[in-house]
Amino acid sequence: NAGVMQNPRHLVRRRGQEARLRCSPMKGHSHVYWYRQLPEEGLKFMVYLQKENIIDESGMPKERFSAEFPKEGPSILRIQQVVRGDSAAYFCASSQGDRAYYGYTFGSGTRLTVV
Amino acid sequence: KNEVEQSPQNLTAQEGEFITINCSYSVGISALHWLQQHPGGGIVSLFMLSSGKKKHGRLIATINIQEKHSSLHITASHPRDSAVYICAVSSGNTGKLIFGQGTTLQVKP
């Protein structure tokens, strides 16, 4: 069981480019959460997805950010037209369900740098 | 005021010392989590608590639901314990986590 796999580990994008961050949950986990950690700040919730459904996107910026979790394949966090302020570590966590007793497994994160 | 507050923000200890990190929260929760993050590294889940106390090796976590307070203790601290320790709570019905700001621990040999 490989755990939660995030790739790439590091991503450098120029301003205006698109960034695609991937998260493969643990085997048997159908719930995925994305969190963002801005420099010198704490982790903040972005979006919660189940297979083919966005359940809660209350933490997503209104523009340029989107997320999906297709029936097959990893969950994708997409940032269009990146700006310097998007530079952060993006973490994905997966769970068997949305009940607290399931617990979470985190990935190693993707460090996005916008130059 | 943040919904999850940790103290202290920074902590330096000598190897072997007993360490306590505190976490207070102001929302109703279904569980509280203690996480560990090494510099530039991923996040590791240490404990998930909804009541009482849990122990794993040199780490002990306690929670007092009435007082909305949790503590993480490290006994016989070691330089490899140096990391950021993060308290998080799951609140609401979607399981999303609300995080404290983290406590940066440095254990000197």
mmCIF file of C-alpha atoms in Angstrom:
data_model
loop_
_atom_site.group_PDB
_atom_site.id
_atom_site.type_symbol
_atom_site.label_atom_id
_atom_site.label_comp_id
_atom_site.label_asym_id
_atom_site.label_seq_id
_atom_site.Cartn_x
_atom_site.Cartn_y
_atom_site.Cartn_z
ATOM 1 C CA ASN A 1 0.000 0.000 0.000
ATOM 2 C CA ALA A 2 1.841 3.032 -1.274
ATOM 3 C CA GLY A 3 -0.055 5.599 0.787
ATOM 4 C CA VAL A 4 -1.206 8.911 -0.639
ATOM 5 C CA MET A 5 0.879 9.839 -3.663
ATOM 6 C CA GLN A 6 1.224 13.419 -4.748
ATOM 7 C CA ASN A 7 3.094 14.572 -7.811
ATOM 8 C CA PRO A 8 5.041 16.431 -8.705
ATOM 9 C CA ARG A 9 6.873 17.065 -5.428
ATOM 10 C CA HIS A 10 8.134 20.400 -6.723
ATOM 11 C CA LEU A 11 6.640 22.489 -9.507
ATOM 12 C CA VAL A 12 7.942 25.752 -10.906
ATOM 13 C CA ARG A 13 5.674 27.823 -13.103
ATOM 14 C CA ARG A 14 6.004 31.265 -14.652
ATOM 15 C CA ARG A 15 3.298 33.798 -13.979
ATOM 16 C CA GLY A 16 0.336 33.173 -16.280
ATOM 17 C CA GLN A 17 0.999 29.467 -16.787
ATOM 18 C CA GLU A 18 -1.197 26.638 -15.565
ATOM 19 C CA ALA A 19 -0.332 24.331 -12.677
ATOM 20 C CA ARG A 20 -1.736 20.810 -12.349
ATOM 21 C CA LEU A 21 -1.271 19.000 -9.060
ATOM 22 C CA ARG A 22 -2.127 15.324 -8.755
ATOM 23 C CA CYS A 23 -3.187 13.244 -5.793
ATOM 24 C CA SER A 24 -3.688 9.487 -5.806
ATOM 25 C CA PRO A 25 -5.458 8.460 -2.581
ATOM 26 C CA MET A 26 -4.720 5.346 -0.599
ATOM 27 C CA LYS A 27 -6.235 2.176 -1.956
ATOM 28 C CA GLY A 28 -9.800 1.916 -0.730
ATOM 29 C CA HIS A 29 -10.101 5.634 0.032
ATOM 30 C CA SER A 30 -12.746 7.480 -1.959
ATOM 31 C CA HIS A 31 -12.636 10.817 -0.129
ATOM 32 C CA VAL A 32 -9.999 13.437 -0.932
ATOM 33 C CA TYR A 33 -9.270 16.744 0.776
ATOM 34 C CA TRP A 34 -6.949 19.446 -0.556
ATOM 35 C CA TYR A 35 -5.211 21.871 1.808
ATOM 36 C CA ARG A 36 -2.900 24.805 1.128
ATOM 37 C CA GLN A 37 -0.022 25.997 3.275
ATOM 38 C CA LEU A 38 1.100 29.503 2.378
ATOM 39 C CA PRO A 39 4.621 30.557 3.455
ATOM 40 C CA GLU A 40 4.729 31.309 7.183
ATOM 41 C CA GLU A 41 1.040 30.450 7.525
ATOM 42 C CA GLY A 42 -0.945 27.505 8.750
ATOM 43 C CA LEU A 43 -2.761 24.942 6.666
ATOM 44 C CA LYS A 44 -6.114 25.943 5.229
ATOM 45 C CA PHE A 45 -8.869 23.785 3.777
ATOM 46 C CA MET A 46 -9.554 24.213 0.063
ATOM 47 C CA VAL A 47 -11.865 21.512 -1.247
ATOM 48 C CA TYR A 48 -13.374 18.133 -0.394
ATOM 49 C CA LEU A 49 -14.205 15.648 -3.124
ATOM 50 C CA GLN A 50 -15.624 12.202 -3.453
ATOM 51 C CA LYS A 51 -15.414 10.222 -6.661
ATOM 52 C CA GLU A 52 -16.913 12.385 -9.444
ATOM 53 C CA ASN A 53 -18.378 14.869 -6.946
ATOM 54 C CA ILE A 54 -17.282 18.108 -5.299
ATOM 55 C CA ILE A 55 -18.789 18.021 -1.818
ATOM 56 C CA ASP A 56 -17.398 21.200 -0.258
ATOM 57 C CA GLU A 57 -15.397 23.860 -2.096
ATOM 58 C CA SER A 58 -15.859 26.612 0.456
ATOM 59 C CA GLY A 59 -12.094 27.134 0.771
ATOM 60 C CA MET A 60 -11.339 27.471 -2.924
ATOM 61 C CA PRO A 61 -10.517 30.911 -4.339
ATOM 62 C CA LYS A 62 -13.380 32.025 -6.544
ATOM 63 C CA GLU A 63 -11.309 32.343 -9.701
ATOM 64 C CA ARG A 64 -8.581 30.329 -11.428
ATOM 65 C CA PHE A 65 -8.796 27.309 -9.098
ATOM 66 C CA SER A 66 -10.655 24.101 -9.860
ATOM 67 C CA ALA A 67 -10.562 20.518 -8.642
ATOM 68 C CA GLU A 68 -11.805 17.181 -9.848
ATOM 69 C CA PHE A 69 -11.760 13.566 -8.760
ATOM 70 C CA PRO A 70 -12.775 11.430 -11.737
ATOM 71 C CA LYS A 71 -14.088 7.900 -11.587
ATOM 72 C CA GLU A 72 -10.719 6.655 -12.782
ATOM 73 C CA GLY A 73 -7.394 8.257 -11.993
ATOM 74 C CA PRO A 74 -6.077 10.746 -9.465
ATOM 75 C CA SER A 75 -7.660 13.860 -8.087
ATOM 76 C CA ILE A 76 -6.410 16.987 -9.856
ATOM 77 C CA LEU A 77 -6.077 20.489 -8.436
ATOM 78 C CA ARG A 78 -5.760 22.931 -11.305
ATOM 79 C CA ILE A 79 -4.608 26.515 -11.032
ATOM 80 C CA GLN A 80 -4.934 28.622 -14.143
ATOM 81 C CA GLN A 81 -2.901 31.766 -14.855
ATOM 82 C CA VAL A 82 -0.799 31.373 -11.735
ATOM 83 C CA VAL A 83 0.365 34.430 -9.806
ATOM 84 C CA ARG A 84 3.183 34.814 -7.252
ATOM 85 C CA GLY A 85 0.669 34.586 -4.410
ATOM 86 C CA ASP A 86 -0.157 31.003 -5.435
ATOM 87 C CA SER A 87 3.316 29.902 -4.326
ATOM 88 C CA ALA A 88 2.645 27.478 -1.494
ATOM 89 C CA ALA A 89 2.700 23.854 -0.449
ATOM 90 C CA TYR A 90 -0.421 21.976 -1.480
ATOM 91 C CA PHE A 91 -1.301 18.869 0.503
ATOM 92 C CA CYS A 92 -3.815 16.193 -0.238
ATOM 93 C CA ALA A 93 -5.321 13.881 2.374
ATOM 94 C CA SER A 94 -7.495 10.860 1.785
ATOM 95 C CA SER A 95 -9.994 9.022 3.932
ATOM 96 C CA GLN A 96 -12.386 6.094 3.754
ATOM 97 C CA GLY A 97 -15.293 8.385 4.621
ATOM 98 C CA ASP A 98 -16.331 11.738 5.960
ATOM 99 C CA ARG A 99 -16.809 10.574 9.522
ATOM 100 C CA ALA A 100 -14.099 11.655 11.926
ATOM 101 C CA TYR A 101 -13.346 8.150 13.132
ATOM 102 C CA TYR A 102 -11.951 7.172 9.734
ATOM 103 C CA GLY A 103 -8.907 9.376 10.121
ATOM 104 C CA TYR A 104 -6.785 10.793 7.345
ATOM 105 C CA THR A 105 -3.598 9.957 5.495
ATOM 106 C CA PHE A 106 -1.648 12.867 4.077
ATOM 107 C CA GLY A 107 0.539 12.989 1.014
ATOM 108 C CA SER A 108 4.010 14.526 0.940
ATOM 109 C CA GLY A 109 2.719 17.661 -0.737
ATOM 110 C CA THR A 110 3.498 19.605 -3.900
ATOM 111 C CA ARG A 111 5.614 22.718 -3.473
ATOM 112 C CA LEU A 112 4.543 25.222 -6.111
ATOM 113 C CA THR A 113 6.838 28.123 -6.892
ATOM 114 C CA VAL A 114 5.636 30.841 -9.244
ATOM 115 C CA VAL A 115 8.441 32.904 -10.782
ATOM 116 C CA LYS B 1 -9.399 34.868 17.150
ATOM 117 C CA ASN B 2 -8.516 31.581 15.453
ATOM 118 C CA GLU B 3 -10.791 28.630 16.045
ATOM 119 C CA VAL B 4 -7.764 26.515 16.964
ATOM 120 C CA GLU B 5 -4.978 28.055 19.034
ATOM 121 C CA GLN B 6 -1.678 26.427 19.894
ATOM 122 C CA SER B 7 0.943 27.383 22.431
ATOM 123 C CA PRO B 8 3.757 27.928 22.476
ATOM 124 C CA GLN B 9 4.490 29.007 18.908
ATOM 125 C CA ASN B 10 8.153 28.121 19.265
ATOM 126 C CA LEU B 11 9.831 25.807 21.732
ATOM 127 C CA THR B 12 13.485 24.960 22.297
ATOM 128 C CA ALA B 13 14.420 22.099 24.583
ATOM 129 C CA GLN B 14 17.478 20.152 25.595
ATOM 130 C CA GLU B 15 17.657 16.496 24.732
ATOM 131 C CA GLY B 16 15.936 14.421 27.384
ATOM 132 C CA GLU B 17 13.510 17.096 28.528
ATOM 133 C CA PHE B 18 9.763 16.542 28.903
ATOM 134 C CA ILE B 19 7.840 18.661 26.402
ATOM 135 C CA THR B 20 4.241 19.828 26.396
ATOM 136 C CA ILE B 21 2.403 21.528 23.539
ATOM 137 C CA ASN B 22 -1.074 22.864 24.150
ATOM 138 C CA CYS B 23 -4.086 23.264 21.888
ATOM 139 C CA SER B 24 -7.368 25.044 22.594
ATOM 140 C CA TYR B 25 -10.343 25.169 20.275
ATOM 141 C CA SER B 26 -13.591 27.110 20.213
ATOM 142 C CA VAL B 27 -15.798 25.008 17.932
ATOM 143 C CA GLY B 28 -17.689 21.782 18.386
ATOM 144 C CA ILE B 29 -15.572 18.915 17.166
ATOM 145 C CA SER B 30 -15.928 15.278 16.231
ATOM 146 C CA ALA B 31 -12.213 14.572 16.689
ATOM 147 C CA LEU B 32 -8.902 16.269 17.361
ATOM 148 C CA HIS B 33 -5.702 15.413 15.509
ATOM 149 C CA TRP B 34 -2.046 15.906 16.259
ATOM 150 C CA LEU B 35 0.165 16.054 13.182
ATOM 151 C CA GLN B 36 3.913 16.280 12.659
ATOM 152 C CA GLN B 37 5.672 18.082 9.812
ATOM 153 C CA HIS B 38 9.422 18.085 9.245
ATOM 154 C CA PRO B 39 10.929 21.048 7.337
ATOM 155 C CA GLY B 40 10.136 20.676 3.657
ATOM 156 C CA GLY B 41 8.467 17.386 4.422
ATOM 157 C CA GLY B 42 5.078 15.814 4.365
ATOM 158 C CA ILE B 43 2.541 15.627 7.150
ATOM 159 C CA VAL B 44 2.303 12.607 9.398
ATOM 160 C CA SER B 45 -0.715 11.891 11.541
ATOM 161 C CA LEU B 46 0.360 11.153 15.122
ATOM 162 C CA PHE B 47 -2.935 10.863 16.977
ATOM 163 C CA MET B 48 -6.661 11.152 16.495
ATOM 164 C CA LEU B 49 -8.608 11.703 19.707
ATOM 165 C CA SER B 50 -12.211 12.167 20.649
ATOM 166 C CA SER B 51 -11.804 11.580 24.376
ATOM 167 C CA GLY B 52 -9.303 10.632 27.055
ATOM 168 C CA LYS B 53 -5.699 9.824 26.353
ATOM 169 C CA LYS B 54 -3.576 7.962 23.809
ATOM 170 C CA LYS B 55 0.048 6.881 23.969
ATOM 171 C CA HIS B 56 2.447 5.850 21.245
ATOM 172 C CA GLY B 57 6.039 5.299 22.213
ATOM 173 C CA ARG B 58 7.323 8.516 23.808
ATOM 174 C CA LEU B 59 4.315 10.519 22.677
ATOM 175 C CA ILE B 60 1.176 11.032 24.748
ATOM 176 C CA ALA B 61 -1.911 12.986 23.710
ATOM 177 C CA THR B 62 -4.753 13.983 25.995
ATOM 178 C CA ILE B 63 -8.022 15.777 25.432
ATOM 179 C CA ASN B 64 -10.512 17.438 27.772
ATOM 180 C CA ILE B 65 -13.757 17.856 25.863
ATOM 181 C CA GLN B 66 -15.420 20.010 28.542
ATOM 182 C CA GLU B 67 -12.528 22.481 28.579
ATOM 183 C CA LYS B 68 -11.951 22.240 24.798
ATOM 184 C CA HIS B 69 -8.276 21.626 25.349
ATOM 185 C CA SER B 70 -5.707 19.066 24.283
ATOM 186 C CA SER B 71 -2.058 18.519 25.083
ATOM 187 C CA LEU B 72 0.716 16.664 23.298
ATOM 188 C CA HIS B 73 3.537 15.451 25.514
ATOM 189 C CA ILE B 74 6.912 14.146 24.434
ATOM 190 C CA THR B 75 8.911 12.273 27.050
ATOM 191 C CA ALA B 76 12.715 11.950 26.880
ATOM 192 C CA SER B 77 12.887 14.304 23.901
ATOM 193 C CA HIS B 78 15.461 13.686 21.170
ATOM 194 C CA PRO B 79 16.848 15.897 18.394
ATOM 195 C CA ARG B 80 14.946 13.809 15.839
ATOM 196 C CA ASP B 81 11.722 15.066 17.470
ATOM 197 C CA SER B 82 12.537 18.510 16.038
ATOM 198 C CA ALA B 83 9.628 19.359 13.766
ATOM 199 C CA VAL B 84 6.459 21.419 13.558
ATOM 200 C CA TYR B 85 3.589 19.941 15.563
ATOM 201 C CA ILE B 86 0.127 20.863 14.371
ATOM 202 C CA CYS B 87 -3.176 20.529 16.160
ATOM 203 C CA ALA B 88 -6.258 20.170 13.946
ATOM 204 C CA VAL B 89 -9.937 19.550 14.598
ATOM 205 C CA SER B 90 -12.584 17.991 12.420
ATOM 206 C CA SER B 91 -15.782 19.953 12.742
ATOM 207 C CA GLY B 92 -19.039 19.900 10.868
ATOM 208 C CA ASN B 93 -20.352 17.082 8.731
ATOM 209 C CA THR B 94 -17.794 16.957 5.924
ATOM 210 C CA GLY B 95 -14.756 15.917 7.928
ATOM 211 C CA LYS B 96 -12.630 18.859 6.810
ATOM 212 C CA LEU B 97 -9.896 19.913 9.213
ATOM 213 C CA ILE B 98 -9.332 23.276 10.883
ATOM 214 C CA PHE B 99 -5.686 23.745 11.805
ATOM 215 C CA GLY B 100 -3.769 25.556 14.480
ATOM 216 C CA GLN B 101 -0.756 27.630 13.491
ATOM 217 C CA GLY B 102 1.671 24.948 14.573
ATOM 218 C CA THR B 103 4.388 24.748 17.210
ATOM 219 C CA THR B 104 7.977 24.669 15.997
ATOM 220 C CA LEU B 105 10.009 22.428 18.281
ATOM 221 C CA GLN B 106 13.780 22.304 18.314
ATOM 222 C CA VAL B 107 15.480 19.761 20.532
ATOM 223 C CA LYS B 108 19.188 20.435 21.049
ATOM 224 C CA PRO B 109 21.659 17.629 21.756
#
